mmCIF file of C-alpha atoms in Angstrom:
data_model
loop_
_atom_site.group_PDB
_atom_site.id
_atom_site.type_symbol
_atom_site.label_atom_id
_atom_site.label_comp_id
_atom_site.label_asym_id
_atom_site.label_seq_id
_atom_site.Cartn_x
_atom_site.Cartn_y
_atom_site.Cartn_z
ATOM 1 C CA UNK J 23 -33.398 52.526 13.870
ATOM 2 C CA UNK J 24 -31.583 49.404 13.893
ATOM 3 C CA UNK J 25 -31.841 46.270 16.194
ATOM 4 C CA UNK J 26 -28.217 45.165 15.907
ATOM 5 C CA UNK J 27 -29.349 41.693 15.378
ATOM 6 C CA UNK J 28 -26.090 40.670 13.756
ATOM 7 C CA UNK J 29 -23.972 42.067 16.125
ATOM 8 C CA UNK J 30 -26.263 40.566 18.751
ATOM 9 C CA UNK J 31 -26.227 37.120 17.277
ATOM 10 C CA UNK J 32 -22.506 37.176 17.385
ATOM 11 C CA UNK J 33 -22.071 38.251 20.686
ATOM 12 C CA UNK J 34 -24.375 34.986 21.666
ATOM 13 C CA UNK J 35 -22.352 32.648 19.597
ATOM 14 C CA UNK J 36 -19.025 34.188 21.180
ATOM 15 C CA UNK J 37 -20.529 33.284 24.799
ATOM 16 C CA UNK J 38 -21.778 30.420 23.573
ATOM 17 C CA UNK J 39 -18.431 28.752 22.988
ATOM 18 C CA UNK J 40 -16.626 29.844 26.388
ATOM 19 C CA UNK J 41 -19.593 28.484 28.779
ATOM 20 C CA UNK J 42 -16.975 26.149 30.943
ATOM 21 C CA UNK J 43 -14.937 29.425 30.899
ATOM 22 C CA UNK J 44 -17.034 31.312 32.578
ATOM 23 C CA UNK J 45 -19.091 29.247 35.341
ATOM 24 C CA UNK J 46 -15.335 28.325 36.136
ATOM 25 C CA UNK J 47 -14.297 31.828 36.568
ATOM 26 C CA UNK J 48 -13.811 33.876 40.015
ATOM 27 C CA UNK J 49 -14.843 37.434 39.014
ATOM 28 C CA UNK J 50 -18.184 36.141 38.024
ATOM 29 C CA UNK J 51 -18.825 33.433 40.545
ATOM 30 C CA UNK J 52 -17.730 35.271 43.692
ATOM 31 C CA UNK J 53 -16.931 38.325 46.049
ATOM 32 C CA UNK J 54 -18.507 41.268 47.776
ATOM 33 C CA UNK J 55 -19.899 42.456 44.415
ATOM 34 C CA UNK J 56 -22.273 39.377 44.005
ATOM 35 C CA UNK J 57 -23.021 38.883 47.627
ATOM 36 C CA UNK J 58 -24.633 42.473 47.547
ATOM 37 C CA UNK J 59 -26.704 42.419 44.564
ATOM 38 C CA UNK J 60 -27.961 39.474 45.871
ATOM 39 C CA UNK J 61 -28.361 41.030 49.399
ATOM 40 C CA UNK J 62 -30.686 43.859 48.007
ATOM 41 C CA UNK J 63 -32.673 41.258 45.930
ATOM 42 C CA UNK J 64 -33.760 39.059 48.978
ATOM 43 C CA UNK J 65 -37.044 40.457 49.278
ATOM 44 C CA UNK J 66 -38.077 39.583 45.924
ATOM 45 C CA UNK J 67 -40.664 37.056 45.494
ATOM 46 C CA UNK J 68 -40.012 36.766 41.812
ATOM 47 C CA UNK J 69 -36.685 37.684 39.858
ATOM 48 C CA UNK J 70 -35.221 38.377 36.241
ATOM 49 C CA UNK J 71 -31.708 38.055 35.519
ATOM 50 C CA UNK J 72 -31.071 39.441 32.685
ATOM 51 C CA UNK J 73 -27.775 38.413 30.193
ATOM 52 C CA UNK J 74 -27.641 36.141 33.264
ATOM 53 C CA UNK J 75 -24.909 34.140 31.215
ATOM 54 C CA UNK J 76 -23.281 31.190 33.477
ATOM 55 C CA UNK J 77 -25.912 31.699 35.884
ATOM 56 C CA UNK J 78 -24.225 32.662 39.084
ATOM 57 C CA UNK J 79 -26.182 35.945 39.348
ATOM 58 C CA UNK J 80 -29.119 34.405 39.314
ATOM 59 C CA UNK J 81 -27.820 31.333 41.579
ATOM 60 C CA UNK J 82 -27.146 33.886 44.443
ATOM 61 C CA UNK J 83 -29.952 35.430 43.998
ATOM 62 C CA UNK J 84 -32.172 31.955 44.297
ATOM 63 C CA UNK J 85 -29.675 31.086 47.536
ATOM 64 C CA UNK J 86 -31.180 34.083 49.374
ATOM 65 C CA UNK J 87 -34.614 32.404 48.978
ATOM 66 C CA UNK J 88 -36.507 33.909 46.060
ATOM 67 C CA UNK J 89 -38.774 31.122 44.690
ATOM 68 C CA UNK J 90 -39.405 32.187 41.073
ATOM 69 C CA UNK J 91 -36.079 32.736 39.622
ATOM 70 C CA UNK J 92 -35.200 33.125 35.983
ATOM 71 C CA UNK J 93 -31.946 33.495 33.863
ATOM 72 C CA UNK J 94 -32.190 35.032 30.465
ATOM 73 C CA UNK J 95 -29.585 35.244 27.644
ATOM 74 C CA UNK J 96 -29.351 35.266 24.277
ATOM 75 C CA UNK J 97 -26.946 32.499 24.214
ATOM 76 C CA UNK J 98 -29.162 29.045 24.349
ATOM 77 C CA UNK J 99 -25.626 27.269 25.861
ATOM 78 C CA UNK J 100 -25.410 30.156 28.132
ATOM 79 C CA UNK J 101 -29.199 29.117 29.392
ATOM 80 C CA UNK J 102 -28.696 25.272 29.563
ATOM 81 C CA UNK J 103 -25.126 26.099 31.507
ATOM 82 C CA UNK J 104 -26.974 28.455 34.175
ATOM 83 C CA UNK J 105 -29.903 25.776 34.736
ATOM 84 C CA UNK J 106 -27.850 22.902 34.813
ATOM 85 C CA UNK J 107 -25.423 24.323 37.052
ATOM 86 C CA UNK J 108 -27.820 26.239 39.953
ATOM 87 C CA UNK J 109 -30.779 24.976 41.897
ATOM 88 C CA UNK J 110 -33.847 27.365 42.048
ATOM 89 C CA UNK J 111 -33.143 28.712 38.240
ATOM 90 C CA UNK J 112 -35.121 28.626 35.247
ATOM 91 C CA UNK J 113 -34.179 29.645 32.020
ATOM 92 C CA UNK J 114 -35.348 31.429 28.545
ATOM 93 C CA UNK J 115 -33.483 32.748 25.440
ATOM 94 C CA UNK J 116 -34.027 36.056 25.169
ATOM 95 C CA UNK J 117 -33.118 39.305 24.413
ATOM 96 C CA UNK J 118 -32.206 42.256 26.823
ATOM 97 C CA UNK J 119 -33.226 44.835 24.710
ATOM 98 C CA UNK J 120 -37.004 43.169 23.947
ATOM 99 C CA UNK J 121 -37.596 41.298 27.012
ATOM 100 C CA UNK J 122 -40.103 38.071 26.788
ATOM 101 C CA UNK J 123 -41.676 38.883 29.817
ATOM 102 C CA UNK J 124 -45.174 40.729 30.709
ATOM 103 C CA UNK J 125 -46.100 43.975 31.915
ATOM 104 C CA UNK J 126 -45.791 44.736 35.877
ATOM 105 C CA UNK J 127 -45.190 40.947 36.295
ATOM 106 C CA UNK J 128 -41.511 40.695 38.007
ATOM 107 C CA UNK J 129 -40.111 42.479 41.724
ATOM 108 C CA UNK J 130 -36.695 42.241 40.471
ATOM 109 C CA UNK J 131 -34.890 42.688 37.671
ATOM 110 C CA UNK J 132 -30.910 41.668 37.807
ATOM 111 C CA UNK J 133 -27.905 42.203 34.996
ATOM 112 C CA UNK J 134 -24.703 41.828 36.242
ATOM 113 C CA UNK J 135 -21.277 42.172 34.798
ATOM 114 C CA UNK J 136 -23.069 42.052 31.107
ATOM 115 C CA UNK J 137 -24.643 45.656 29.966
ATOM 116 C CA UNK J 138 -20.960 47.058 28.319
ATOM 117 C CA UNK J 139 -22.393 44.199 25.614
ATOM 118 C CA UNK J 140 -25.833 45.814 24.883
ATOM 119 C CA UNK J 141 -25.933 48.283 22.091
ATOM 120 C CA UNK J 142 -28.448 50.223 23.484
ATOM 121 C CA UNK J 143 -28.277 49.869 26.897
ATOM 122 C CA UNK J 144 -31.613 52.579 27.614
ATOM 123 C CA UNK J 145 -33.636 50.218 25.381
ATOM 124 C CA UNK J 146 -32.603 47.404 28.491
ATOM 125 C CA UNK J 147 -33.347 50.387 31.503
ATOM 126 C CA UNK J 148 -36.935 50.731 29.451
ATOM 127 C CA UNK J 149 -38.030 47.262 29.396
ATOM 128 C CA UNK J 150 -36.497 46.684 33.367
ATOM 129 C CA UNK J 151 -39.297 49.361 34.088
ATOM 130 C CA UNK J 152 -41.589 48.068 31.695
ATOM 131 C CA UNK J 153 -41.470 44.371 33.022
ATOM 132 C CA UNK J 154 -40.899 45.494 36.667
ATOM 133 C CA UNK J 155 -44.063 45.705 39.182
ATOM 134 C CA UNK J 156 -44.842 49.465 40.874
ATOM 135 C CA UNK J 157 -42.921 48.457 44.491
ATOM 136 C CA UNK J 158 -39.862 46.158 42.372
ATOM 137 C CA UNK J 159 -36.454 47.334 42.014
ATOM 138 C CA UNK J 160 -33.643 46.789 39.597
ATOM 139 C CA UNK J 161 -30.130 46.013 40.592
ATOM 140 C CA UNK J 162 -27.112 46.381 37.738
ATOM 141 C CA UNK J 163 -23.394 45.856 38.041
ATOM 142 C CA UNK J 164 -21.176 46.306 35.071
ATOM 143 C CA UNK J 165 -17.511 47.157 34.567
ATOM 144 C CA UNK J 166 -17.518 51.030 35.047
ATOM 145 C CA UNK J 167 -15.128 53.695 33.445
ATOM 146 C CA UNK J 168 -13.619 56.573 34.830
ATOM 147 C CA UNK J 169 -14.638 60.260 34.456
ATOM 148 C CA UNK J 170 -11.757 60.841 33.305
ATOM 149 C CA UNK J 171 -11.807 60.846 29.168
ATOM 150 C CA UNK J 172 -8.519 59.471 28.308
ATOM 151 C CA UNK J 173 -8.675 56.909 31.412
ATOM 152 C CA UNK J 174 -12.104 55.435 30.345
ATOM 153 C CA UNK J 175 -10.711 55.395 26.774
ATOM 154 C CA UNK J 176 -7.756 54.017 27.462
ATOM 155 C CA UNK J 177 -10.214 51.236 29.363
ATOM 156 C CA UNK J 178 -12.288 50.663 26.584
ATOM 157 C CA UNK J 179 -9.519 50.124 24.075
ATOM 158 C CA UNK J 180 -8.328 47.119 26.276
ATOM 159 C CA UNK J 181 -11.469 46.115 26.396
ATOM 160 C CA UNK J 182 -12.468 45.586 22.874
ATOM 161 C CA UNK J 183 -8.827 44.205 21.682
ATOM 162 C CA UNK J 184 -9.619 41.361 24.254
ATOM 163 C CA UNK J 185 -13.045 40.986 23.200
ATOM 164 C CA UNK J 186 -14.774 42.797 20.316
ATOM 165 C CA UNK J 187 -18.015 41.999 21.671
ATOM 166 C CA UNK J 188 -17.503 44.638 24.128
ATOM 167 C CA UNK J 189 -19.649 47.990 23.426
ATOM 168 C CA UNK J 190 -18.482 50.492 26.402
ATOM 169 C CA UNK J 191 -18.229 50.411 29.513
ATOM 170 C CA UNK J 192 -19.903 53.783 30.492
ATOM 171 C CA UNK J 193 -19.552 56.506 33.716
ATOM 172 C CA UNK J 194 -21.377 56.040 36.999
ATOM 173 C CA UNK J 195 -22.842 59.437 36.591
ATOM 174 C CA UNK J 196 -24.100 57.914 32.669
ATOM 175 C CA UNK J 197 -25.675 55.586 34.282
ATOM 176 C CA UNK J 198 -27.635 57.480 37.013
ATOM 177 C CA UNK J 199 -28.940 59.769 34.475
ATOM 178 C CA UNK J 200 -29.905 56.928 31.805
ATOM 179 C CA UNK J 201 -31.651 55.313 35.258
ATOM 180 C CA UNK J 202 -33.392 58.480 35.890
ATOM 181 C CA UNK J 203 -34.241 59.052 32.178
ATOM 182 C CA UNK J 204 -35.717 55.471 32.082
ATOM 183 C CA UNK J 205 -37.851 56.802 35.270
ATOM 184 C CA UNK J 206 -36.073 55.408 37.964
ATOM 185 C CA UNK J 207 -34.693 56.634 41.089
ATOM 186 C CA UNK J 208 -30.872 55.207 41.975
ATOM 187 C CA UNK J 209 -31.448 54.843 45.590
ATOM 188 C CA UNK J 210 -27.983 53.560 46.389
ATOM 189 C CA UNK J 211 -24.799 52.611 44.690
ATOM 190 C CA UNK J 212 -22.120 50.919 45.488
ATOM 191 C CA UNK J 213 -18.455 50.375 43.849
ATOM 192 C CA UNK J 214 -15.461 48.137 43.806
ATOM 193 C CA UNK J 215 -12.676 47.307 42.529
ATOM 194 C CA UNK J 216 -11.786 43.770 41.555
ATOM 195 C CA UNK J 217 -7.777 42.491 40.955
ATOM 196 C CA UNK J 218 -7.910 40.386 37.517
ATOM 197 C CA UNK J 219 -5.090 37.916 37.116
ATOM 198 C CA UNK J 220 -4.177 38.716 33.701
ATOM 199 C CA UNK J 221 -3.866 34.921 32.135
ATOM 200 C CA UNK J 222 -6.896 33.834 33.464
ATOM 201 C CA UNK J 223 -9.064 36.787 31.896
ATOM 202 C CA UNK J 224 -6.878 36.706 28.412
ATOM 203 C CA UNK J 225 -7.540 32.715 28.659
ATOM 204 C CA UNK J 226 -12.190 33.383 29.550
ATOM 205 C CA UNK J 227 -11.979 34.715 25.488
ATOM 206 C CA UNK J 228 -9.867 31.974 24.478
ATOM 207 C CA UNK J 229 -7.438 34.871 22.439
ATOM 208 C CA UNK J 230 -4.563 33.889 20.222
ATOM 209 C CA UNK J 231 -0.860 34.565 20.673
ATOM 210 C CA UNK J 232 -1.130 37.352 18.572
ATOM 211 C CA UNK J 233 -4.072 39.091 20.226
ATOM 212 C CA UNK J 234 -2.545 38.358 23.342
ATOM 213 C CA UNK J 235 0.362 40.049 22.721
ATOM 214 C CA UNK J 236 -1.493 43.375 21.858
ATOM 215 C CA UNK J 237 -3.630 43.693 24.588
ATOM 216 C CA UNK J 238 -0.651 42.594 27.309
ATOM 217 C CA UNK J 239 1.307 45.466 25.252
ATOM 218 C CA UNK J 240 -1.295 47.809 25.909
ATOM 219 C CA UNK J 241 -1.483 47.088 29.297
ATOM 220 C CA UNK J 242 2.395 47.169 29.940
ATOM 221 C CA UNK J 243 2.821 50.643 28.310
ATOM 222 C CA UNK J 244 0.585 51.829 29.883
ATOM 223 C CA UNK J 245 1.051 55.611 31.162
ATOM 224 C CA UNK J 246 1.134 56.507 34.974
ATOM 225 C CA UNK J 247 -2.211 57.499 35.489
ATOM 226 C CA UNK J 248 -3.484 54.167 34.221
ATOM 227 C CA UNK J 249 -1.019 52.291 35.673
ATOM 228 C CA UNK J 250 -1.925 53.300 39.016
ATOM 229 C CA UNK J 251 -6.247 53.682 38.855
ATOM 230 C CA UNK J 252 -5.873 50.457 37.109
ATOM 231 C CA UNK J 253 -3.021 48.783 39.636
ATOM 232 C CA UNK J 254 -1.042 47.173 36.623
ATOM 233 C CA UNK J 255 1.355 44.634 38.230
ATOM 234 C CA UNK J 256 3.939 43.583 35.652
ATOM 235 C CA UNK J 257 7.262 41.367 36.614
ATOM 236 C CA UNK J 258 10.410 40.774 34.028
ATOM 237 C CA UNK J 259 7.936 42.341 31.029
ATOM 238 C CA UNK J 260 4.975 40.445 31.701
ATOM 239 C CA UNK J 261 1.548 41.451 32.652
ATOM 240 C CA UNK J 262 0.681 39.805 35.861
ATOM 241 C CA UNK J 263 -2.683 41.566 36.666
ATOM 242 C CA UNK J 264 -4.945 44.501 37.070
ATOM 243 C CA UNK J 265 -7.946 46.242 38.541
ATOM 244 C CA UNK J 266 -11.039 47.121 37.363
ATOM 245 C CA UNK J 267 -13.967 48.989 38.673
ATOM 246 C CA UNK J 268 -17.658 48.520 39.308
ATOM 247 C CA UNK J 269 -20.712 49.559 40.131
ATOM 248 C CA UNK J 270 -23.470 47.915 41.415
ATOM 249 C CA UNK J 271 -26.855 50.379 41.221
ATOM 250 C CA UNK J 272 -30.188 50.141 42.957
ATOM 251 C CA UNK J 273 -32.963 51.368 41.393
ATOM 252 C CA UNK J 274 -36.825 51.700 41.404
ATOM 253 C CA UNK J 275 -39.621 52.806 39.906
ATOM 254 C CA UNK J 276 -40.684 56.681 40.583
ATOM 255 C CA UNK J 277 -44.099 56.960 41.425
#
C-alpha cells in the first residue's frame, strides 16, 4: 500500500503558492453552500477542519460560536493564511489521511471543497470517525459528478487539465456508501450548483496561455448534454462561465 507522499507533497506546494488566490476567491469564501455547513456545525463545542486551506470553512464555522476551532492542511502557507486571516482559528500541518488528532476527542469534523484532492478519500472517512466523539458529526462538501459516466468524465477531464492535483470528483451515491462503509449514517444531504466565472477560476491555478487554451477548448466543444448540466455560457468563442455541482453531507457515527 502506498501513502502517496509525493503526490501529496506536491499538491501542498501547489496550494502553497496560490494562498492570496484563494482567501480572495468567491466560491470558497461565500454562498448558501458555506452558510449551511456551518449551520449544522453550530452545536459543536470543538471542531476540525480538515484541508481547511484559506480558512474560510473553518472561519464560518468559528462565527457561529464554536470556541475550539482548528484548520488543518498540509500546506504550512495554507495554515499561516487561515490563522492570520480568521478570528477563533487555530492551525496545524497535517495530513487528511493520518490525522494528528486523538481518539473520540473532536464533535465536528469539517472538509469542504477539498476531498477530489485526497487519494484515498475512505482513509479521510476512517480517521473523521476515528477522531470524532460517539454524539459528533461530520459535515463534507466537495465538487460532485454526475451519475452519468460520460458527464462525470467529461467533468473530471476539465478538472485535471486545469489542475493536475485534482484526483476525482466522485458520485453522491459514492459517497453515501463510502460514509456508510466508514460506519456512518448520512442523515441529510444537500446540493447546489455554483456559476464559476471562467477567468477567475483559470486565473486561482495561475495556468499558462497554453493550458488555458485547452481547458477553455474543452469547455467550448463541449457536447449538448454537458453544455446544458454544466450551463456553459460562451460569447464570440470565448468561455464566459459554468456550473458546477455540490454536495454538502451530514454524517454521524452509528451506534
Amino acid at each position: 500500500m502506498t501513502d502517496h507522499t509525493d503526490q501529496k507533497r506536491e499538491t501542498a506546494a501547489s496550494f502553497g503558492s496560490a494562498t492570496d488566490a484563494y482567501l480572495a476567491s468567491d466560491v470558497h469564501g461565500e454562498g448558501r453552500d458555506l452558510e449551511t455547513l456551518a449551520d449544522w456545525c453550530a452545536d459543536a463545542t470543538t471542531a476540525l477542519d480538515v484541508a481547511t486551506g484559506a480558512g474560510h470553512a473553518a472561519g464560518a464555522v468559528a462565527d457561529r460560536g464554536v470556541p475550539d476551532v482548528v484548520g488543518l492542511d498540509a500546506s504550512p502557507e495554507m495554515v499561516r493564511t487561515a490563522t492570520d486571516a480568521f478570528d477563533g482559528v487555530a492551525g496545524v500541518v497535517g495530513d487528511a489521511e493520518r490525522l494528528p488528532v486523538a481518539d473520540d476527542s473532536v464533535d465536528a469534523v469539517t472538509c469542504r471543497i477539498a476531498a477530489h484532492h485526497f487519494p484515498d478519500p475512505e482513509a479521510f472517512l476512517a480517521e473523521a470517525a476515528r477522531v470524532l466523539t460517539a454524539d459528533g458529526r461530520l459535515v463534507i462538501e466537495d465538487n460532485v459528478a454526475p451519475a452519468d459516466a460520460d458527464l462525470a468524465a467529461f467533468l473530471n477531464r476539465v478538472e485535471r487539465l486545469r489542475d493536475p492535483s485534482h484526483v476525482e470528483s466522485y458520485t453522491v451515491e459514492r459517497w453515501r456508501e463510502w460514509l456508510r462503509a466508514a460506519g456512518f449514517e448520512v442523515e441529510r444531504t444537500a446540493r447546489f450548483k455554483k456559476t464559476l466565472d471562467f477567468d477567475a477560476w483559470a486565473a486561482a491555478q495561475s495556468l499558462d496561455g497554453a493550458t488555458r487554451e485547452r481547458v477553455e477548448t474543452v469547455l467550448r466543444e463541449a457536447d449538448a448534454d454537458a453544455r446544458a448540466l454544466f450551463e456553459i455560457e460562451t460569447s464570440d468563442g470565448t468561455v464566459e462561465s459554468f456550473a458546477n455541482l455540490k454536495a454538502i453531507f451530514d454524517a454521524t457515527p452509528r451506534e
